[in-house]
Amino acid sequence: MTHSLFLLPGDGIGTEIMAEVEKVIAWTNAEQLTDFVTDRGLAGGSAYDKHQVAITDEDTQKALAADAVMFGAVGGPKWDHVAYEQRPEAALLRLRKEMAVFANLRPAICYPALADASSLKRELVEGLDILIVRELTGGVYFGEPKTITDLGNGQKRGIDTQVYETYEIDRIARVAFDLARTRNNRVHSADKKNVMKSGVLWDEVVKGVAQDYPDVKLEHILADNAAMQLVRNPKQFDVLVTDNLFGDVLSDEAAQLTGSIGMLPSASLGDKKANGLPSALYEPIHGSAPDIAGQGLANPIASILSFAMCLRYSFGMKDEAARLEKAVDQVLADGFRTGDIMQPGMTKVGTTAMTDAILKALDKSA
Ligand code: IPM
Ligand code: MG
């Protein structure tokens, strides 16, 4: 059965790493594991340069119609002057909202081969495997009012609104509990119920959902304490579920623990569509890295692993996803490293050579 993938490379290294994803897509097609057809559009600064918007209506429609969206990265100093509504990040926020991908899965895995690249001691991070489940379409990112008003006395007031309704908390909590069942059956729920009403509701709803999952252990944690515990003893976490803003912050922190932000993929999922497939967007955790863009230096692994997540979560191709993930493990074990994860004694490679090594490992794993 043919499936459609809409590719939005974005800006900076986004273009280079998406080219590598295309090679892996071509490989899976050639092996007759999949039958993917791809189309591509513009997002972020590259869309702005051509159309003066962060993403066009046409490309947004294509993203909505596709079976899954593969996203690269957006942004860069070139677009610092652009109006707030058209800044590169607006493309991502529009897609998240219109595709209604409310569940953002951000695994933070410490690869044994890279444990020394973490800023924490090896023993604290070796074997780390946390899954952050971030609510992605609500909270302060989208709440209204969201404005700056002039108070007329030389002062202005900036307002963002944190707002959550029961159903939004209920559905993200269920995603977290369901995923915990495929892992170690533990969920931490992080909020600031000690100062925020939305936090009080968050905790109340999560505790209600937990009643349906007696086999999963739920622990409440204040978001600030979660930030501290992540650097004190990160291995205490299995699944960490939290709101949009805390999830943004805590997932960057968790990514850095692994020493390999260039390695981490993510999936943003919504409800099933009429064709039975979930609304889905996949993207690396890292940004557009304008400083190394266009030089063939970028690490393609996070995007390639995002494609593995796509195989697993959109198309139920668990074996193929695992095979791709194993191929990545293999090239790391073989000593291949891009600049961002380079260590003494390893083989330094560029973007395309890294993908070629992964494809070779895939061939061998047949
Ligand atoms: C992320 C990013 C985005 C966010 C930006 C680029 C809008 O930081 O995906 O974590 O804040 O959600
Ligand atoms: Mg972020």
Short mmCIF file of C-alpha atoms and ligand atoms in Angstrom, two decimals:
data_model
loop_
_atom_site.label_atom_id
_atom_site.label_comp_id
_atom_site.label_asym_id
_atom_site.label_seq_id
_atom_site.Cartn_x
_atom_site.Cartn_y
_atom_site.Cartn_z
CA MET A 1 0.00 0.00 0.00
CA THR A 2 1.30 3.43 -0.93
CA HIS A 3 1.78 6.02 1.79
CA SER A 4 2.43 9.70 1.31
CA LEU A 5 5.14 11.62 3.15
CA PHE A 6 5.27 15.39 3.03
CA LEU A 7 8.81 16.70 3.54
CA LEU A 8 9.43 20.12 5.02
CA PRO A 9 13.21 20.51 5.27
CA GLY A 10 13.05 24.11 6.54
CA ASP A 11 16.23 26.14 7.01
CA GLY A 12 19.93 25.72 7.76
CA ILE A 13 20.98 22.11 8.20
CA GLY A 14 17.33 21.11 7.76
CA THR A 15 17.90 20.84 4.01
CA GLU A 16 20.98 18.64 4.35
CA ILE A 17 19.54 16.24 6.87
CA MET A 18 16.27 15.86 4.95
CA ALA A 19 18.30 14.79 1.90
CA GLU A 20 19.68 11.98 4.09
CA VAL A 21 16.19 10.98 5.22
CA GLU A 22 15.23 10.76 1.55
CA LYS A 23 18.06 8.28 1.03
CA VAL A 24 16.72 6.11 3.83
CA ILE A 25 13.20 6.36 2.41
CA ALA A 26 14.55 5.33 -1.00
CA TRP A 27 16.35 2.41 0.66
CA THR A 28 13.18 1.14 2.38
CA ASN A 29 11.30 1.43 -0.92
CA ALA A 30 14.05 -0.38 -2.82
CA GLU A 31 13.95 -3.19 -0.26
CA GLN A 32 10.19 -3.33 -0.84
CA LEU A 33 9.65 -2.78 2.87
CA THR A 34 7.56 0.29 2.10
CA ASP A 35 6.00 2.14 -0.78
CA PHE A 36 6.40 5.77 0.12
CA VAL A 37 5.72 8.64 -2.23
CA THR A 38 7.14 11.99 -1.22
CA ASP A 39 6.34 15.58 -1.90
CA ARG A 40 8.10 18.59 -0.44
CA GLY A 41 7.28 22.11 0.65
CA LEU A 42 8.81 25.17 2.26
CA ALA A 43 8.70 26.08 5.93
CA GLY A 44 10.31 28.77 8.05
CA GLY A 45 12.76 31.28 6.61
CA SER A 46 12.90 29.52 3.25
CA ALA A 47 9.14 29.96 2.89
CA TYR A 48 9.41 33.56 4.04
CA ASP A 49 12.06 34.34 1.43
CA LYS A 50 9.79 33.08 -1.33
CA HIS A 51 6.27 33.84 -0.08
CA GLN A 52 6.70 36.27 2.87
CA VAL A 53 4.94 33.81 5.19
CA ALA A 54 6.35 31.10 7.48
CA ILE A 55 4.31 28.48 5.67
CA THR A 56 1.77 28.90 2.87
CA ASP A 57 -1.86 27.74 3.05
CA GLU A 58 -1.10 25.36 0.20
CA ASP A 59 1.77 23.65 2.02
CA THR A 60 -0.30 23.53 5.21
CA GLN A 61 -3.05 21.74 3.27
CA LYS A 62 -0.51 19.30 1.86
CA ALA A 63 0.76 18.59 5.37
CA LEU A 64 -2.82 17.94 6.54
CA ALA A 65 -3.49 15.63 3.62
CA ALA A 66 -0.29 13.58 3.85
CA ASP A 67 -0.06 10.34 5.81
CA ALA A 68 2.87 11.79 7.75
CA VAL A 69 5.01 14.92 7.75
CA MET A 70 8.80 14.85 8.08
CA PHE A 71 10.05 18.20 9.34
CA GLY A 72 13.67 19.41 9.36
CA ALA A 73 14.44 22.57 11.34
CA VAL A 74 13.59 26.25 11.02
CA GLY A 75 15.10 29.60 11.90
CA GLY A 76 18.36 31.50 11.76
CA PRO A 77 19.78 35.01 12.28
CA LYS A 78 18.85 35.91 8.69
CA TRP A 79 15.20 36.14 9.77
CA ASP A 80 15.67 37.90 13.12
CA HIS A 81 14.09 41.06 11.71
CA VAL A 82 10.95 39.31 10.43
CA ALA A 83 7.60 40.28 12.01
CA TYR A 84 6.53 38.05 14.92
CA GLU A 85 3.62 36.53 12.96
CA GLN A 86 5.90 35.44 10.12
CA ARG A 87 8.97 34.36 12.11
CA PRO A 88 10.21 30.90 11.06
CA GLU A 89 8.93 29.21 14.24
CA ALA A 90 5.39 30.24 13.29
CA ALA A 91 5.42 27.50 10.63
CA LEU A 92 5.89 24.83 13.24
CA LEU A 93 3.28 26.27 15.58
CA ARG A 94 0.73 26.54 12.77
CA LEU A 95 1.33 22.93 11.72
CA ARG A 96 1.08 21.65 15.30
CA LYS A 97 -2.20 23.47 15.82
CA GLU A 98 -3.84 22.72 12.46
CA MET A 99 -2.68 19.10 12.43
CA ALA A 100 -3.86 18.88 16.07
CA VAL A 101 -0.77 16.88 17.04
CA PHE A 102 -1.28 17.27 20.77
CA ALA A 103 1.13 14.56 21.94
CA ASN A 104 4.82 15.27 21.57
CA LEU A 105 7.03 12.27 22.31
CA ARG A 106 10.63 13.16 23.07
CA PRO A 107 12.81 10.22 23.99
CA ALA A 108 16.06 11.07 25.77
CA ILE A 109 18.28 8.06 25.35
CA CYS A 110 21.93 7.97 26.32
CA TYR A 111 23.82 5.81 23.86
CA PRO A 112 26.52 3.87 25.74
CA ALA A 113 29.07 4.88 23.10
CA LEU A 114 28.33 8.55 23.85
CA ALA A 115 27.99 8.56 27.64
CA ASP A 116 31.23 10.54 28.00
CA ALA A 117 29.84 13.33 25.82
CA SER A 118 27.27 14.20 28.51
CA SER A 119 27.96 17.12 30.81
CA LEU A 120 27.02 14.79 33.69
CA LYS A 121 29.17 11.97 35.03
CA ARG A 122 28.99 8.74 33.05
CA GLU A 123 27.44 6.75 35.93
CA LEU A 124 24.54 9.19 36.16
CA VAL A 125 23.59 8.93 32.48
CA GLU A 126 24.78 5.56 31.22
CA GLY A 127 21.71 3.57 30.16
CA LEU A 128 19.43 6.59 30.52
CA ASP A 129 16.09 6.11 28.74
CA ILE A 130 13.48 8.75 29.52
CA LEU A 131 10.41 9.51 27.46
CA ILE A 132 9.09 13.03 27.79
CA VAL A 133 5.45 13.33 26.77
CA ARG A 134 4.82 17.02 26.18
CA GLU A 135 1.37 18.49 25.56
CA LEU A 136 1.83 20.35 22.29
CA THR A 137 -1.28 22.22 21.17
CA GLY A 138 -2.44 24.01 24.32
CA GLY A 139 -1.23 25.98 27.30
CA VAL A 140 0.59 29.27 27.17
CA TYR A 141 1.77 28.69 23.59
CA PHE A 142 -1.73 29.22 22.25
CA GLY A 143 -3.84 30.69 25.08
CA GLU A 144 -5.64 33.98 24.48
CA PRO A 145 -5.21 36.82 25.16
CA LYS A 146 -1.65 36.92 23.89
CA THR A 147 -0.74 40.54 23.41
CA ILE A 148 1.31 43.56 24.34
CA THR A 149 -0.93 46.47 25.26
CA ASP A 150 0.03 50.09 25.77
CA LEU A 151 -1.05 51.32 29.18
CA GLY A 152 -0.75 54.94 28.05
CA ASN A 153 1.51 55.96 30.93
CA GLY A 154 4.77 55.04 29.29
CA GLN A 155 4.27 51.45 30.40
CA LYS A 156 3.26 48.42 28.40
CA ARG A 157 1.81 45.11 29.51
CA GLY A 158 2.81 41.79 27.95
CA ILE A 159 0.27 39.01 28.35
CA ASP A 160 0.37 35.29 27.65
CA THR A 161 -2.37 33.03 28.87
CA GLN A 162 -1.89 29.58 30.34
CA VAL A 163 -5.10 27.66 29.81
CA TYR A 164 -5.97 23.96 29.89
CA GLU A 165 -9.30 22.22 29.71
CA THR A 166 -10.07 18.78 31.11
CA TYR A 167 -10.10 16.97 27.76
CA GLU A 168 -6.68 18.29 26.81
CA ILE A 169 -5.12 16.99 30.01
CA ASP A 170 -7.06 13.73 29.90
CA ARG A 171 -5.91 12.77 26.39
CA ILE A 172 -2.22 13.59 26.94
CA ALA A 173 -2.27 11.69 30.24
CA ARG A 174 -3.69 8.64 28.45
CA VAL A 175 -0.89 8.80 25.88
CA ALA A 176 1.65 8.87 28.72
CA PHE A 177 0.06 5.96 30.61
CA ASP A 178 -0.31 3.86 27.44
CA LEU A 179 3.35 4.43 26.57
CA ALA A 180 4.43 3.65 30.14
CA ARG A 181 2.83 0.24 29.69
CA THR A 182 5.21 -0.45 26.80
CA ARG A 183 8.15 0.56 29.01
CA ASN A 184 8.63 0.41 32.80
CA ASN A 185 5.10 1.27 33.96
CA ARG A 186 6.05 4.51 35.68
CA VAL A 187 4.77 8.03 35.01
CA HIS A 188 5.88 11.29 36.62
CA SER A 189 3.47 14.16 36.03
CA ALA A 190 5.07 17.60 36.35
CA ASP A 191 3.15 20.82 36.96
CA LYS A 192 3.20 23.87 39.25
CA LYS A 193 0.02 23.20 41.18
CA ASN A 194 1.52 25.09 44.11
CA VAL A 195 1.12 28.38 42.21
CA MET A 196 -1.02 27.74 39.13
CA LYS A 197 -4.72 26.93 38.84
CA SER A 198 -4.09 25.17 35.55
CA GLY A 199 -1.61 23.06 37.49
CA VAL A 200 -4.24 22.15 40.09
CA LEU A 201 -6.55 20.99 37.29
CA TRP A 202 -3.68 19.20 35.52
CA ASP A 203 -2.91 17.16 38.64
CA GLU A 204 -6.57 16.41 39.34
CA VAL A 205 -7.21 15.12 35.81
CA VAL A 206 -3.98 13.09 35.62
CA LYS A 207 -4.84 11.42 38.94
CA GLY A 208 -8.30 10.61 37.58
CA VAL A 209 -6.86 9.00 34.45
CA ALA A 210 -4.45 6.99 36.63
CA GLN A 211 -7.48 5.14 38.06
CA ASP A 212 -7.82 3.44 34.67
CA TYR A 213 -4.18 2.31 34.83
CA PRO A 214 -3.77 0.54 38.18
CA ASP A 215 -0.70 -1.26 36.84
CA VAL A 216 1.15 2.03 36.17
CA LYS A 217 2.77 3.89 39.06
CA LEU A 218 2.02 7.63 38.98
CA GLU A 219 4.12 10.15 40.89
CA HIS A 220 3.43 13.86 41.02
CA ILE A 221 6.41 16.17 40.79
CA LEU A 222 6.60 19.96 40.80
CA ALA A 223 8.10 21.16 37.52
CA ASP A 224 10.96 23.02 39.20
CA ASN A 225 11.85 19.94 41.21
CA ALA A 226 11.68 17.89 38.00
CA ALA A 227 14.27 20.24 36.47
CA MET A 228 16.52 19.67 39.48
CA GLN A 229 15.97 15.89 39.67
CA LEU A 230 16.82 15.56 35.96
CA VAL A 231 20.38 16.70 36.67
CA ARG A 232 20.61 15.06 40.11
CA ASN A 233 19.41 11.55 39.30
CA PRO A 234 17.90 11.34 35.81
CA LYS A 235 17.55 7.57 35.81
CA GLN A 236 14.69 7.78 38.31
CA PHE A 237 12.41 8.79 35.41
CA ASP A 238 10.62 6.53 32.95
CA VAL A 239 7.81 8.59 31.35
CA LEU A 240 7.53 12.27 32.26
CA VAL A 241 4.27 13.94 31.20
CA THR A 242 3.91 17.69 31.33
CA ASP A 243 2.39 20.76 29.69
CA ASN A 244 3.58 22.60 26.61
CA LEU A 245 5.90 25.14 28.23
CA PHE A 246 7.38 22.93 30.97
CA GLY A 247 7.77 20.22 28.34
CA ASP A 248 9.69 22.59 26.08
CA VAL A 249 12.14 23.43 28.86
CA LEU A 250 12.46 19.99 30.45
CA SER A 251 12.95 18.24 27.11
CA ASP A 252 15.91 20.47 26.23
CA GLU A 253 17.38 19.68 29.62
CA ALA A 254 16.83 15.95 29.17
CA ALA A 255 18.31 16.08 25.66
CA GLN A 256 21.51 17.67 26.94
CA LEU A 257 21.86 14.92 29.59
CA THR A 258 22.35 12.39 26.84
CA GLY A 259 25.30 14.34 25.43
CA SER A 260 23.86 13.91 22.00
CA ILE A 261 21.22 16.45 21.08
CA GLY A 262 22.17 15.78 17.44
CA MET A 263 20.90 12.23 17.95
CA LEU A 264 17.43 12.73 19.36
CA PRO A 265 14.24 12.36 17.32
CA SER A 266 10.69 13.33 18.18
CA ALA A 267 7.15 12.48 17.15
CA SER A 268 4.09 14.72 17.39
CA LEU A 269 0.90 12.74 17.20
CA GLY A 270 -2.81 13.47 17.11
CA ASP A 271 -5.99 11.46 16.86
CA LYS A 272 -6.55 8.92 14.12
CA LYS A 273 -7.79 10.35 10.83
CA ALA A 274 -10.48 8.85 8.60
CA ASN A 275 -7.91 6.53 6.99
CA GLY A 276 -6.98 5.08 10.39
CA LEU A 277 -3.55 6.72 10.50
CA PRO A 278 -2.75 9.26 13.20
CA SER A 279 -2.11 12.88 12.39
CA ALA A 280 1.68 12.88 12.66
CA LEU A 281 4.71 15.10 12.33
CA TYR A 282 8.28 13.92 12.94
CA GLU A 283 11.28 16.12 13.54
CA PRO A 284 14.71 16.08 15.13
CA ILE A 285 15.00 17.81 18.50
CA HIS A 286 17.94 19.93 17.36
CA GLY A 287 17.63 23.25 15.58
CA SER A 288 18.75 24.57 12.20
CA ALA A 289 22.40 25.15 13.29
CA PRO A 290 23.07 28.04 10.87
CA ASP A 291 26.74 28.09 11.94
CA ILE A 292 27.46 24.76 10.23
CA ALA A 293 24.75 24.83 7.53
CA GLY A 294 25.73 23.95 3.98
CA GLN A 295 29.07 22.41 4.95
CA GLY A 296 28.14 18.74 5.02
CA LEU A 297 28.96 18.54 8.74
CA ALA A 298 25.51 18.06 10.28
CA ASN A 299 24.64 14.86 12.10
CA PRO A 300 21.76 13.21 10.19
CA ILE A 301 21.02 10.67 12.94
CA ALA A 302 18.25 12.61 14.72
CA SER A 303 16.30 12.92 11.46
CA ILE A 304 16.93 9.34 10.49
CA LEU A 305 15.71 8.21 13.91
CA SER A 306 12.69 10.48 13.46
CA PHE A 307 11.94 8.48 10.33
CA ALA A 308 12.23 5.31 12.44
CA MET A 309 9.62 6.81 14.78
CA CYS A 310 7.49 7.50 11.71
CA LEU A 311 7.70 3.86 10.66
CA ARG A 312 6.71 2.77 14.17
CA TYR A 313 3.98 5.25 15.14
CA SER A 314 2.39 6.08 11.80
CA PHE A 315 2.65 2.79 9.99
CA GLY A 316 3.01 0.20 12.76
CA MET A 317 6.26 -1.03 11.18
CA LYS A 318 7.90 -1.97 14.47
CA ASP A 319 10.43 -4.42 13.05
CA GLU A 320 11.60 -2.05 10.34
CA ALA A 321 11.90 0.78 12.89
CA ALA A 322 13.93 -1.44 15.22
CA ARG A 323 16.15 -2.49 12.32
CA LEU A 324 16.90 1.14 11.47
CA GLU A 325 17.61 1.95 15.13
CA LYS A 326 19.95 -1.04 15.35
CA ALA A 327 21.80 0.12 12.24
CA VAL A 328 22.39 3.47 13.98
CA ASP A 329 23.67 1.66 17.10
CA GLN A 330 25.95 -0.36 14.86
CA VAL A 331 27.64 2.59 13.15
CA LEU A 332 28.21 4.22 16.53
CA ALA A 333 29.71 1.00 17.85
CA ASP A 334 31.88 0.90 14.72
CA GLY A 335 33.27 4.29 15.72
CA PHE A 336 31.67 6.57 13.13
CA ARG A 337 31.14 10.09 14.49
CA THR A 338 30.03 13.42 13.08
CA GLY A 339 31.76 16.49 14.55
CA ASP A 340 29.13 17.10 17.25
CA ILE A 341 29.73 13.70 18.86
CA MET A 342 33.41 13.26 17.93
CA GLN A 343 35.63 11.55 20.50
CA PRO A 344 39.35 10.71 20.46
CA GLY A 345 40.18 7.61 18.45
CA MET A 346 36.90 7.58 16.50
CA THR A 347 36.38 7.99 12.75
CA LYS A 348 35.19 11.49 11.90
CA VAL A 349 32.68 11.56 9.05
CA GLY A 350 30.41 14.13 7.44
CA THR A 351 26.66 14.08 6.88
CA THR A 352 26.52 11.87 3.79
CA ALA A 353 29.21 9.43 4.95
CA MET A 354 27.26 8.88 8.18
CA THR A 355 24.10 8.00 6.23
CA ASP A 356 26.08 5.76 3.89
CA ALA A 357 27.44 3.88 6.90
CA ILE A 358 23.90 3.46 8.26
CA LEU A 359 22.65 2.18 4.90
CA LYS A 360 25.54 -0.29 4.77
CA ALA A 361 24.69 -1.53 8.26
CA LEU A 362 21.07 -1.89 7.13
CA ASP A 363 22.15 -3.99 4.15
CA LYS A 364 24.10 -6.29 6.47
CA SER A 365 21.19 -6.65 8.88
CA ALA A 366 18.87 -8.14 6.25
C1 IPM B 1 10.71 22.94 20.32
C2 IPM B 1 11.12 24.32 19.92
C3 IPM B 1 9.88 25.11 19.53
C4 IPM B 1 9.00 25.23 20.76
C5 IPM B 1 10.17 26.49 18.91
C6 IPM B 1 11.09 26.38 17.70
C7 IPM B 1 8.90 27.22 18.56
O1 IPM B 1 11.84 24.93 20.95
O2 IPM B 1 10.12 22.23 19.50
O3 IPM B 1 10.98 22.55 21.46
O4 IPM B 1 9.15 26.15 21.57
O5 IPM B 1 8.12 24.38 20.91
MG MG B 2 12.24 23.67 22.58
#
